[in-house]
């Protein structure tokens, strides 16, 4: 049965009704309202996408369905949540335990946070079957293996004995899906389940969810900030802004004829435009030849090297000053390892020449002059920024290491670079946790920029950001590149972002170059089947 057939036959059966839901956070009289009279319905077999920027109230609304908001600090200020005749807000904790994971499943954004790192995958799957279905150990283990196979995990009999850290990101997300669906729930809540995944793995996960939804006939509330996913999976769309619903409608009509200005803004925030104009006669800044990163595998009593993990093999490219090269490919393809090798943060073989100077063989002291010229911005700014340091300390740390200057000059430099990245210098004494994701990424860019580098390695700097914030960061990177003639090596799994920023693109798979060339030509006429697959998946 097709998805549309399921939707049409189940349209009269409403699974979830949220009416005038208002939620606030705080203590006693000091309560800040974060959602205001949110009303939604989801029918059996239907997928409703809840979209909006970070802080719009998407996850608060979804967590309210299972009353997962922190006790004491969260308050349901008004409204009701009806799940198949059950008044969720008046349920006792015991009644909710019977619904959570049983009748309503939930997939969270980060599986490494949601899965218990101390317990094997099998134990965690068996536990939910024992709690909700009273199933005995042997039968539960058989069903767990069956579900791991159903969600596309290879060798499920072996993987069931693995710990979460022994699985790839895509495998961990599949385990989360199995855990959420193993009790065949009536409603699935998926909160940003594909945000950090490669486009190929993301497509597999979305196809899997649609297939299992059809098989079980369940309703799905899908929370995301990625509109390309909404186009692919949703029957209806609900758009949230600052705690309120601003538009609800059929997916096709919302995308073809959006009514609210904010919806139009979201749709127009997809990465657009071309890379900055550059001169073809620019000098070569970075020349990489025969770069190889092989990690040894040792065994036996004397720990002899028995084999190697071939992370990167024979990588080669030239990067001219002021230009951008994009490195794309799935997880484990060697993109980040290539970047870390160029910065000499992992051991490698081959030639890495910067401005004609060979970096291989240089010790820590000899590398110091190059460190200020070569900077990096990481994927997750919250992890990359020291939470115990103020923003001024984070941004100014590099200057203290590389240059001698008095406190006044240092403070002036910090204020100047904060203005460059559109941050208010008055906030420099705050800490990273007091800023949004987009602001934290601007702080990370300011930290790299303050040393006036020539080259910046950008390792997935926009993947965890909302589309509107992502567009702002991309515009910032382009303007800085044009103003200071910056050179970028941009690592990403989002081909639309690469197309907007990079002049040249290298496609990697299993540590090797599959295809490379001018970005616009590569994306319009890919020659390799793997590149063709990536391009087709990114065009949704």
Coordinates of C-alpha atoms in Angstrom, one line a residue:
X1 CA 0.0 0.0 0.0
X2 CA 1.3 3.4 -0.9
X3 CA 1.9 6.2 1.6
X4 CA -0.9 8.3 0.0
X5 CA -3.3 5.3 0.2
X6 CA -2.6 4.9 3.9
X7 CA -3.1 8.6 4.5
X8 CA -6.4 8.7 2.7
X9 CA -7.9 5.6 4.4
X10 CA -6.8 6.8 7.9
X11 CA -7.6 10.5 7.5
X12 CA -10.7 10.3 9.8
X13 CA -8.8 8.6 12.6
X14 CA -6.9 11.2 14.7
X15 CA -4.1 9.9 16.8
X16 CA -2.9 13.1 18.5
X17 CA -4.6 16.4 19.2
X18 CA -2.7 19.3 20.8
X19 CA -5.0 22.2 21.6
X20 CA -3.9 25.7 22.8
X21 CA -0.7 24.3 24.5
X22 CA 1.3 26.9 26.4
X23 CA 4.5 26.0 28.1
X24 CA 6.8 28.0 30.3
X25 CA 10.1 27.6 32.2
X26 CA 11.2 29.1 35.5
X27 CA 10.6 29.0 39.2
X28 CA 7.5 30.2 41.0
X29 CA 6.6 33.7 39.8
X30 CA 9.5 34.1 37.4
X31 CA 8.2 32.0 34.6
X32 CA 9.1 32.7 31.0
X33 CA 6.5 31.5 28.4
X34 CA 8.1 29.7 25.5
X35 CA 5.1 28.3 23.5
X36 CA 1.8 30.1 23.1
X37 CA -1.5 28.3 22.3
X38 CA 0.0 25.7 19.9
X39 CA -2.7 23.5 18.3
X40 CA -1.9 20.5 16.1
X41 CA -3.6 17.2 15.0
X42 CA -1.9 14.1 13.5
X43 CA -3.9 11.4 11.8
X44 CA -3.1 7.7 11.6
X45 CA -0.5 6.9 8.9
X46 CA 0.3 10.6 8.4
X47 CA 3.6 12.5 8.7
X48 CA 3.4 16.0 10.1
X49 CA 6.7 17.9 9.9
X50 CA 7.2 20.6 12.6
X51 CA 9.8 23.1 11.3
X52 CA 11.4 26.3 12.5
X53 CA 14.7 27.7 13.8
X54 CA 16.3 26.7 17.1
X55 CA 14.4 28.2 20.0
X56 CA 11.1 28.2 18.1
X57 CA 9.5 25.7 20.4
X58 CA 9.6 22.6 18.2
X59 CA 11.3 20.2 20.7
X60 CA 9.4 21.7 23.7
X61 CA 6.1 20.9 21.9
X62 CA 7.3 17.4 21.1
X63 CA 8.6 16.6 24.5
X64 CA 5.4 17.9 26.0
X65 CA 3.5 15.0 24.3
X66 CA 5.4 12.6 26.6
X67 CA 5.8 15.1 29.5
X68 CA 9.6 14.8 29.1
X69 CA 10.3 18.4 30.0
X70 CA 12.4 18.9 33.2
X71 CA 10.3 18.7 36.3
X72 CA 10.2 21.7 38.6
X73 CA 11.4 24.2 36.0
X74 CA 8.8 23.4 33.3
X75 CA 5.1 24.5 33.6
X76 CA 2.1 23.6 31.4
X77 CA 0.3 27.0 31.5
X78 CA -2.7 25.9 29.5
X79 CA -4.2 23.7 26.8
X80 CA -4.5 20.0 26.4
X81 CA -2.8 17.0 24.8
X82 CA -5.1 14.1 23.7
X83 CA -3.5 10.9 22.6
X84 CA -6.1 8.4 21.3
X85 CA -8.5 9.4 24.1
X86 CA -5.9 9.7 26.8
X87 CA -5.4 13.1 28.5
X88 CA -1.6 13.2 28.6
X89 CA -1.2 16.2 30.9
X90 CA -3.4 14.6 33.6
X91 CA -1.6 11.2 33.5
X92 CA 0.3 9.9 36.5
X93 CA 4.0 9.0 36.1
X94 CA 3.1 5.3 36.2
X95 CA 0.5 5.7 33.4
X96 CA 3.1 7.6 31.3
X97 CA 5.6 4.8 31.7
X98 CA 3.2 2.5 30.0
X99 CA 2.8 5.0 27.0
X100 CA 6.5 6.0 26.6
X101 CA 8.3 3.6 24.4
X102 CA 5.3 1.4 24.1
X103 CA 2.4 3.3 22.4
X104 CA 4.5 6.4 21.6
X105 CA 8.1 5.9 20.4
X106 CA 10.7 8.7 20.2
X107 CA 13.9 9.0 18.2
X108 CA 16.3 11.7 19.6
X109 CA 18.8 13.8 17.6
X110 CA 22.0 12.5 19.1
X111 CA 22.0 8.7 19.7
X112 CA 25.3 8.7 21.6
X113 CA 23.5 10.8 24.3
X114 CA 20.4 8.6 24.2
X115 CA 22.0 5.2 24.2
X116 CA 23.6 3.9 27.4
X117 CA 27.3 3.7 26.7
X118 CA 27.8 1.0 29.4
X119 CA 25.3 -1.5 28.0
X120 CA 25.4 -3.5 24.9
X121 CA 22.8 -2.8 22.1
X122 CA 21.1 -6.1 22.7
X123 CA 20.5 -5.4 26.4
X124 CA 19.0 -2.0 25.7
X125 CA 16.6 -3.5 23.1
X126 CA 15.6 -6.4 25.3
X127 CA 15.0 -4.1 28.2
X128 CA 12.3 -2.1 26.4
X129 CA 10.5 -5.4 25.4
X130 CA 10.6 -6.7 28.9
X131 CA 9.2 -3.4 30.3
X132 CA 6.4 -2.9 27.8
X133 CA 5.5 -6.4 26.7
X134 CA 6.7 -8.6 29.5
X135 CA 8.7 -10.7 27.0
X136 CA 11.1 -13.4 28.1
X137 CA 14.8 -13.1 27.5
X138 CA 15.2 -15.6 24.6
X139 CA 12.2 -14.4 22.7
X140 CA 13.1 -10.8 23.2
X141 CA 16.6 -11.4 21.9
X142 CA 15.2 -13.1 18.8
X143 CA 12.9 -10.1 18.1
X144 CA 15.8 -7.6 18.8
X145 CA 17.9 -9.4 16.1
X146 CA 15.0 -9.3 13.8
X147 CA 14.5 -5.6 14.2
X148 CA 18.2 -4.8 13.8
X149 CA 18.0 -6.7 10.5
X150 CA 14.8 -4.8 9.6
X151 CA 16.4 -1.4 10.1
X152 CA 19.3 -2.4 7.8
X153 CA 22.1 -3.2 10.2
X154 CA 24.5 -5.8 8.7
X155 CA 25.4 -8.9 10.7
X156 CA 22.7 -8.2 13.4
X157 CA 23.7 -11.3 15.3
X158 CA 27.1 -9.8 15.9
X159 CA 26.1 -6.2 16.3
X160 CA 23.6 -7.0 19.1
X161 CA 26.6 -7.7 21.3
X162 CA 28.3 -4.4 20.4
X163 CA 28.5 -1.2 22.6
X164 CA 27.2 2.1 21.1
X165 CA 30.7 3.5 20.5
X166 CA 31.6 0.4 18.4
X167 CA 29.0 1.4 15.8
X168 CA 29.0 4.1 13.1
X169 CA 26.8 7.2 13.3
X170 CA 24.4 5.7 10.8
X171 CA 24.2 2.4 12.7
X172 CA 23.6 4.1 16.0
X173 CA 20.7 6.0 14.5
X174 CA 19.3 2.8 13.1
X175 CA 19.5 1.2 16.6
X176 CA 17.5 4.2 17.9
X177 CA 14.9 3.6 15.2
X178 CA 14.7 -0.1 16.2
X179 CA 14.4 0.8 19.8
X180 CA 11.6 3.3 19.1
X181 CA 9.6 1.0 16.8
X182 CA 10.2 -2.5 18.4
X183 CA 7.0 -2.2 20.4
X184 CA 5.1 -1.1 17.3
X185 CA 3.9 2.3 18.6
X186 CA 0.8 4.2 17.3
X187 CA 2.8 7.4 17.2
X188 CA 6.5 8.1 16.4
X189 CA 8.2 11.4 17.4
X190 CA 11.4 11.9 15.5
X191 CA 13.4 14.9 16.8
X192 CA 16.0 15.9 14.2
X193 CA 17.0 12.2 13.6
X194 CA 19.2 12.8 10.6
X195 CA 20.9 16.2 11.3
X196 CA 24.5 15.0 11.6
X197 CA 24.3 12.2 9.0
X198 CA 25.7 12.1 5.5
X199 CA 23.3 12.7 2.6
X200 CA 23.5 9.0 1.5
X201 CA 22.9 7.7 5.1
X202 CA 20.2 10.3 5.6
X203 CA 18.3 9.2 2.5
X204 CA 18.5 5.5 3.7
X205 CA 17.2 6.5 7.2
X206 CA 14.3 8.5 5.7
X207 CA 13.4 5.7 3.3
X208 CA 13.5 3.3 6.2
X209 CA 11.2 5.4 8.3
X210 CA 8.7 5.7 5.5
X211 CA 8.8 2.0 4.8
X212 CA 8.3 1.1 8.5
X213 CA 5.5 3.7 8.8
X214 CA 3.6 2.0 6.0
X215 CA 4.1 -1.4 7.5
X216 CA 2.9 -0.4 11.0
X217 CA 0.4 2.3 9.9
X218 CA 1.6 4.7 12.5
X219 CA 1.5 8.4 12.7
X220 CA 4.7 10.4 12.8
X221 CA 5.7 13.8 14.1
X222 CA 8.9 14.7 12.4
X223 CA 10.9 17.7 13.8
X224 CA 13.5 19.2 11.6
X225 CA 15.1 22.5 10.4
X226 CA 16.0 20.9 7.0
X227 CA 13.3 21.8 4.4
X228 CA 14.7 19.3 1.9
X229 CA 13.8 16.5 4.3
X230 CA 10.3 18.0 4.8
X231 CA 9.8 17.9 1.0
X232 CA 10.8 14.3 0.9
X233 CA 8.9 12.8 3.9
X234 CA 6.0 15.0 5.1
X235 CA 2.3 15.0 4.2
X236 CA 1.6 18.2 6.1
X237 CA 3.9 21.0 7.5
X238 CA 3.5 23.1 10.6
X239 CA 5.9 26.1 10.9
X240 CA 6.8 27.5 14.3
X241 CA 8.4 30.9 15.2
X242 CA 9.1 32.2 18.7
X243 CA 6.8 29.6 20.3
X244 CA 3.8 30.1 18.0
X245 CA 2.5 28.4 14.9
X246 CA 2.5 30.7 12.0
X247 CA 1.5 28.4 9.2
X248 CA 0.0 24.9 8.8
X249 CA -0.9 23.2 5.6
X250 CA -0.3 20.4 3.0
X251 CA 3.4 20.0 2.2
X252 CA 3.0 20.7 -1.5
X253 CA 0.9 23.8 -1.0
X254 CA 3.2 25.3 1.7
X255 CA 6.2 25.0 -0.5
X256 CA 4.5 26.1 -3.7
X257 CA 2.5 28.9 -2.2
X258 CA 3.8 29.9 1.3
X259 CA 1.6 32.5 3.0
X260 CA 3.5 33.7 6.0
X261 CA 6.6 35.9 5.5
X262 CA 8.6 33.7 7.9
X263 CA 7.8 30.5 5.9
X264 CA 8.9 32.3 2.7
X265 CA 12.2 33.3 4.6
X266 CA 12.8 29.7 5.6
X267 CA 12.2 28.4 2.0
X268 CA 14.5 31.1 0.6
X269 CA 17.3 30.3 3.1
X270 CA 18.6 27.2 1.2
X271 CA 22.2 27.7 0.2
X272 CA 22.3 29.9 -2.9
X273 CA 24.7 32.0 -5.0
X274 CA 28.1 31.2 -6.3
X275 CA 31.6 31.3 -4.8
X276 CA 33.4 34.6 -4.7
X277 CA 35.2 35.7 -7.8
X278 CA 38.9 34.8 -7.8
X279 CA 41.9 35.2 -10.1
X280 CA 43.1 32.1 -11.9
X281 CA 46.7 33.5 -11.6
X282 CA 46.8 33.3 -7.8
X283 CA 49.9 31.7 -6.3
X284 CA 49.7 28.2 -4.9
X285 CA 49.4 28.4 -1.1
X286 CA 49.0 24.7 -0.3
X287 CA 50.4 21.8 -2.3
X288 CA 49.6 18.3 -1.2
X289 CA 51.1 15.2 -2.9
X290 CA 50.8 11.5 -2.2
X291 CA 49.3 12.2 1.3
X292 CA 48.8 8.9 3.2
X293 CA 47.3 8.4 6.7
X294 CA 47.4 4.7 7.7
X295 CA 46.7 3.7 11.3
X296 CA 48.5 0.6 12.3
X297 CA 46.7 -2.5 13.7
X298 CA 48.8 -4.4 16.2
X299 CA 48.4 -7.9 17.5
X300 CA 50.1 -10.7 19.3
X301 CA 52.3 -10.7 22.4
X302 CA 54.8 -8.2 21.0
X303 CA 52.2 -5.9 19.5
X304 CA 53.5 -6.3 16.0
X305 CA 51.8 -4.4 13.2
X306 CA 49.6 -6.9 11.4
X307 CA 47.6 -4.6 9.2
X308 CA 46.5 -1.0 8.7
X309 CA 43.3 1.1 8.7
X310 CA 43.8 3.0 5.4
X311 CA 42.1 6.3 6.3
X312 CA 43.6 8.3 3.5
X313 CA 45.6 7.0 0.5
X314 CA 47.4 9.1 -2.1
X315 CA 45.5 12.4 -1.6
X316 CA 46.8 15.1 -3.9
X317 CA 45.7 18.7 -4.7
X318 CA 46.8 22.3 -5.1
X319 CA 45.0 25.1 -3.3
X320 CA 45.6 28.6 -4.6
X321 CA 45.4 31.7 -2.4
X322 CA 41.9 33.1 -2.1
X323 CA 40.3 29.9 -3.5
X324 CA 38.1 27.3 -1.8
X325 CA 38.3 23.6 -2.2
X326 CA 35.4 21.4 -1.0
X327 CA 36.0 17.9 0.4
X328 CA 32.8 15.8 0.2
X329 CA 32.0 12.2 0.9
X330 CA 30.3 10.0 3.5
X331 CA 31.4 9.4 7.0
X332 CA 34.7 7.5 7.1
X333 CA 35.7 8.6 3.7
X334 CA 38.8 10.4 5.0
X335 CA 37.7 14.0 4.8
X336 CA 38.4 15.1 8.3
X337 CA 41.5 13.0 8.5
X338 CA 42.9 14.8 5.5
X339 CA 42.3 18.1 7.2
X340 CA 43.9 17.0 10.4
X341 CA 47.0 15.7 8.5
X342 CA 47.4 19.0 6.7
X343 CA 47.4 20.8 10.0
X344 CA 49.8 18.1 11.3
X345 CA 47.4 17.1 14.0
X346 CA 47.8 13.4 13.0
X347 CA 50.9 11.6 11.6
X348 CA 51.0 11.2 7.9
X349 CA 53.3 10.4 4.9
X350 CA 53.7 12.3 1.7
X351 CA 54.3 15.9 1.0
X352 CA 52.5 18.9 2.5
X353 CA 54.0 22.2 1.2
X354 CA 52.8 25.5 2.5
X355 CA 54.0 28.5 0.5
X356 CA 56.7 26.3 -0.8
X357 CA 57.9 25.2 2.7
X358 CA 57.7 21.4 3.4
X359 CA 55.8 20.9 6.7
X360 CA 56.6 17.1 7.0
X361 CA 59.4 16.6 9.4
X362 CA 59.0 19.9 11.3
X363 CA 59.0 19.7 15.1
X364 CA 56.5 21.6 17.3
X365 CA 58.8 24.7 17.6
X366 CA 59.4 24.8 13.8
X367 CA 55.6 24.5 13.1
X368 CA 54.8 27.5 15.4
X369 CA 55.1 30.2 12.7
X370 CA 52.8 28.3 10.4
X371 CA 50.2 27.7 13.2
X372 CA 49.1 31.4 13.1
X373 CA 48.7 31.3 9.3
X374 CA 46.7 28.0 9.4
X375 CA 43.6 28.0 11.5
X376 CA 40.6 25.7 11.9
X377 CA 36.8 26.0 12.6
X378 CA 35.2 22.8 13.9
X379 CA 31.7 21.3 13.3
X380 CA 30.4 21.7 16.9
X381 CA 31.3 25.0 18.4
X382 CA 29.9 24.1 21.8
X383 CA 32.5 21.2 22.1
X384 CA 35.3 23.3 20.5
X385 CA 34.9 26.3 22.9
X386 CA 36.1 26.0 26.5
X387 CA 33.0 26.5 28.7
X388 CA 35.1 27.8 31.6
X389 CA 36.5 30.6 29.5
X390 CA 34.7 33.9 28.6
X391 CA 34.3 34.7 25.0
X392 CA 37.1 37.3 25.2
X393 CA 39.4 34.7 26.6
X394 CA 38.5 32.2 23.9
X395 CA 39.0 34.6 21.1
X396 CA 42.2 36.2 22.5
X397 CA 43.9 33.0 23.5
X398 CA 45.7 32.6 20.1
X399 CA 47.0 36.2 20.2
X400 CA 48.5 35.6 23.7
X401 CA 50.3 32.5 22.4
X402 CA 51.6 34.0 19.2
X403 CA 52.1 37.7 19.9
X404 CA 53.1 39.9 22.7
X405 CA 50.8 42.8 23.4
X406 CA 49.4 44.8 26.4
X407 CA 45.9 44.2 27.8
X408 CA 44.4 47.3 26.1
X409 CA 45.7 46.4 22.7
X410 CA 44.5 42.8 23.1
X411 CA 41.0 43.9 24.2
X412 CA 40.8 46.3 21.2
X413 CA 41.8 43.4 18.8
X414 CA 39.1 41.2 20.4
X415 CA 36.4 43.9 20.0
X416 CA 37.4 44.6 16.4
X417 CA 37.2 40.9 15.4
X418 CA 33.9 40.4 17.1
X419 CA 32.5 43.3 15.1
X420 CA 33.9 41.7 11.9
X421 CA 31.7 38.6 12.6
X422 CA 28.7 40.6 13.6
X423 CA 28.9 39.9 17.4
X424 CA 28.4 42.6 20.0
X425 CA 31.7 43.3 21.7
X426 CA 29.7 44.2 24.9
X427 CA 29.0 40.4 25.2
X428 CA 32.7 39.5 25.3
X429 CA 32.7 38.7 29.1
X430 CA 29.8 36.2 28.8
X431 CA 30.4 32.4 28.5
X432 CA 29.8 30.2 25.4
X433 CA 26.7 28.6 26.9
X434 CA 25.0 32.0 26.9
X435 CA 25.0 32.2 23.1
X436 CA 23.0 30.5 20.4
X437 CA 24.5 27.9 18.0
X438 CA 25.0 30.4 15.3
X439 CA 26.6 32.9 17.6
X440 CA 28.9 30.2 19.0
X441 CA 30.0 29.4 15.4
X442 CA 30.7 33.1 14.9
X443 CA 32.8 33.1 18.1
X444 CA 34.8 30.1 16.6
X445 CA 35.3 32.0 13.3
X446 CA 36.5 35.1 15.3
X447 CA 39.0 33.0 17.2
X448 CA 40.5 31.8 13.9
X449 CA 40.3 35.2 12.3
X450 CA 42.0 37.2 15.0
X451 CA 45.4 35.8 14.0
X452 CA 44.9 37.1 10.5
X453 CA 45.5 33.7 8.9
X454 CA 45.9 33.0 5.2
X455 CA 44.3 29.5 5.3
X456 CA 41.3 28.2 7.3
X457 CA 40.2 24.6 7.5
X458 CA 36.4 24.6 7.9
X459 CA 35.3 21.1 9.1
X460 CA 31.5 20.9 8.8
X461 CA 31.0 24.4 10.2
X462 CA 27.4 24.7 9.2
X463 CA 25.9 21.2 9.5
X464 CA 24.3 21.6 12.9
X465 CA 22.9 25.1 12.2
X466 CA 19.4 26.1 11.1
X467 CA 19.0 26.9 7.5
X468 CA 18.6 30.7 8.1
X469 CA 21.6 30.7 10.5
X470 CA 23.6 28.6 8.0
X471 CA 22.9 31.1 5.2
X472 CA 24.1 33.9 7.5
X473 CA 27.4 32.0 8.3
X474 CA 28.0 31.2 4.6
X475 CA 27.5 34.9 3.7
X476 CA 29.9 35.8 6.5
X477 CA 32.5 33.3 5.2
X478 CA 32.2 34.7 1.7
X479 CA 32.5 38.3 2.7
X480 CA 35.6 37.5 4.9
X481 CA 37.2 35.6 2.1
X482 CA 36.7 38.5 -0.3
X483 CA 37.9 41.1 2.1
X484 CA 41.0 39.3 3.4
X485 CA 41.7 37.0 0.4
X486 CA 41.3 34.0 2.7
X487 CA 41.9 30.4 1.5
X488 CA 39.4 27.7 2.6
X489 CA 39.5 23.9 2.7
X490 CA 35.8 23.2 3.3
X491 CA 34.8 19.8 4.6
X492 CA 31.1 19.0 4.3
X493 CA 28.4 16.4 3.5
X494 CA 26.0 19.1 2.3
X495 CA 26.6 19.5 -1.4
X496 CA 24.4 22.6 -1.7
X497 CA 26.6 24.4 0.8
X498 CA 29.8 23.3 -1.1
X499 CA 28.3 24.5 -4.4
X500 CA 27.7 27.9 -2.9
X501 CA 31.1 28.4 -1.4
X502 CA 33.8 26.2 -3.2
X503 CA 35.5 26.8 -6.5
X504 CA 36.8 23.2 -6.8
X505 CA 35.5 20.0 -5.3
X506 CA 37.1 16.7 -4.4
X507 CA 34.8 13.6 -3.8
X508 CA 36.2 11.0 -1.4
X509 CA 35.3 7.5 -0.6
X510 CA 37.1 4.9 1.5
X511 CA 40.1 7.3 1.8
X512 CA 40.6 7.8 -1.9
X513 CA 39.7 10.4 -4.5
X514 CA 36.7 9.2 -6.6
X515 CA 36.3 12.3 -8.7
X516 CA 37.4 16.0 -8.7
X517 CA 37.0 19.1 -10.7
X518 CA 35.4 22.5 -11.0
X519 CA 32.5 22.6 -8.6
X520 CA 29.8 23.8 -11.0
X521 CA 30.8 21.4 -13.7
X522 CA 31.2 18.5 -11.3
X523 CA 27.7 19.0 -9.9
X524 CA 26.1 19.5 -13.3
X525 CA 27.9 16.6 -15.1
X526 CA 29.3 14.1 -12.6
X527 CA 31.0 11.1 -14.3
X528 CA 31.3 8.6 -11.5
X529 CA 28.2 6.7 -10.2
X530 CA 29.0 7.5 -6.6
X531 CA 29.1 11.3 -7.3
X532 CA 25.9 11.0 -9.4
X533 CA 24.2 9.4 -6.4
X534 CA 25.4 12.1 -4.0
X535 CA 24.2 14.9 -6.4
X536 CA 20.8 13.3 -6.9
X537 CA 20.2 12.8 -3.2
X538 CA 21.1 16.5 -2.5
X539 CA 18.7 17.8 -5.1
X540 CA 15.5 17.2 -3.0

